[in-house]
Amino acid sequence: MRALRRPLLLGAGWFCVGLGVIGIIMPLFPTTPFLLVAVWAFSRSSPELAEKIRGHRLAGAYVRDWEDEGVIPPGAKVLAITMMTAMFGYLQFGSDAPAWAVISAGLVMTGAGAYVLSRPSRRREP
């Protein structure tokens, strides 16, 4: 199993990079979360690749802010809460989902929203 660990982590990292690239092209498909998972996988299999993402001129700042201080920018918070609210509204009013599924999804989204809102919006001043 140990022999498979590095190739599996490398594969997962590249898969998440691919999903992140798709997120750049497709609206509402998240980019940064996939890059965070890619950095995690690469940091355990290829630290050089993890540093390439952390140092990227466009995405690197978001990844570093999250990894170093748990920062979620205000725009990302608004988008996350808006999307969760819209999806809950669809589940509640636009689908035939059973009540247990709507309640479960609502509880999970409420917890996720509270977590997102609890994170700092900016780096601490040096």
XYZ file of C-alpha atoms in Angstrom, residues 25-103:
79
model
C -13.916 28.289 -17.425
C -17.311 27.312 -15.975
C -19.186 29.866 -13.909
C -20.250 28.735 -10.426
C -17.837 25.780 -10.440
C -15.387 26.341 -7.580
C -11.702 26.669 -8.398
C -9.982 27.419 -5.096
C -11.318 24.422 -3.110
C -10.000 22.045 -5.762
C -6.638 23.791 -5.753
C -6.521 23.495 -1.951
C -7.052 19.742 -2.210
C -4.422 19.586 -4.958
C -1.913 21.420 -2.740
C -2.702 19.022 0.107
C -2.146 15.978 -2.141
C 0.987 17.429 -3.733
C 2.453 18.431 -0.379
C 2.470 14.733 0.523
C 3.679 13.474 -2.846
C 5.527 16.272 -4.647
C 6.293 19.382 -2.549
C 7.624 21.128 -5.683
C 4.180 20.950 -7.317
C 2.516 22.217 -4.138
C 4.836 25.225 -4.154
C 4.055 25.888 -7.812
C 0.385 26.283 -6.933
C 1.157 28.359 -3.815
C 3.332 30.614 -5.947
C 0.928 30.947 -8.888
C 0.401 34.585 -9.827
C -3.419 34.379 -9.849
C -4.510 31.567 -7.553
C -1.518 31.457 -5.229
C -2.614 34.307 -2.959
C -5.978 32.667 -2.213
C -4.333 29.328 -1.472
C -1.652 30.899 0.748
C -4.210 33.031 2.611
C -6.297 29.951 3.389
C -3.401 27.693 4.333
C -1.569 30.297 6.409
C -4.449 32.031 8.198
C -7.758 30.437 7.174
C -8.830 33.538 5.231
C -11.918 33.468 3.019
C -12.313 36.713 1.025
C -15.604 38.625 1.454
C -16.679 38.017 -2.155
C -16.206 34.279 -1.748
C -18.251 34.353 1.450
C -21.112 36.177 -0.265
C -21.017 33.760 -3.205
C -20.958 30.701 -0.919
C -23.884 31.876 1.225
C -25.870 32.970 -1.835
C -25.369 29.629 -3.573
C -26.264 27.620 -0.467
C -29.399 29.709 0.030
C -30.398 29.310 -3.616
C -29.837 25.545 -3.509
C -31.823 25.221 -0.306
C -34.621 27.280 -1.863
C -34.625 24.989 -4.881
C -34.721 21.891 -2.670
C -37.561 23.323 -0.601
C -39.731 24.842 -3.326
C -38.588 23.484 -6.685
C -38.017 19.797 -6.090
C -39.874 16.759 -4.859
C -37.181 15.946 -2.304
C -38.471 14.224 0.816
C -38.695 16.331 3.975
C -35.830 14.452 5.654
C -33.524 15.340 2.727
C -34.515 19.022 2.784
C -34.021 19.228 6.552
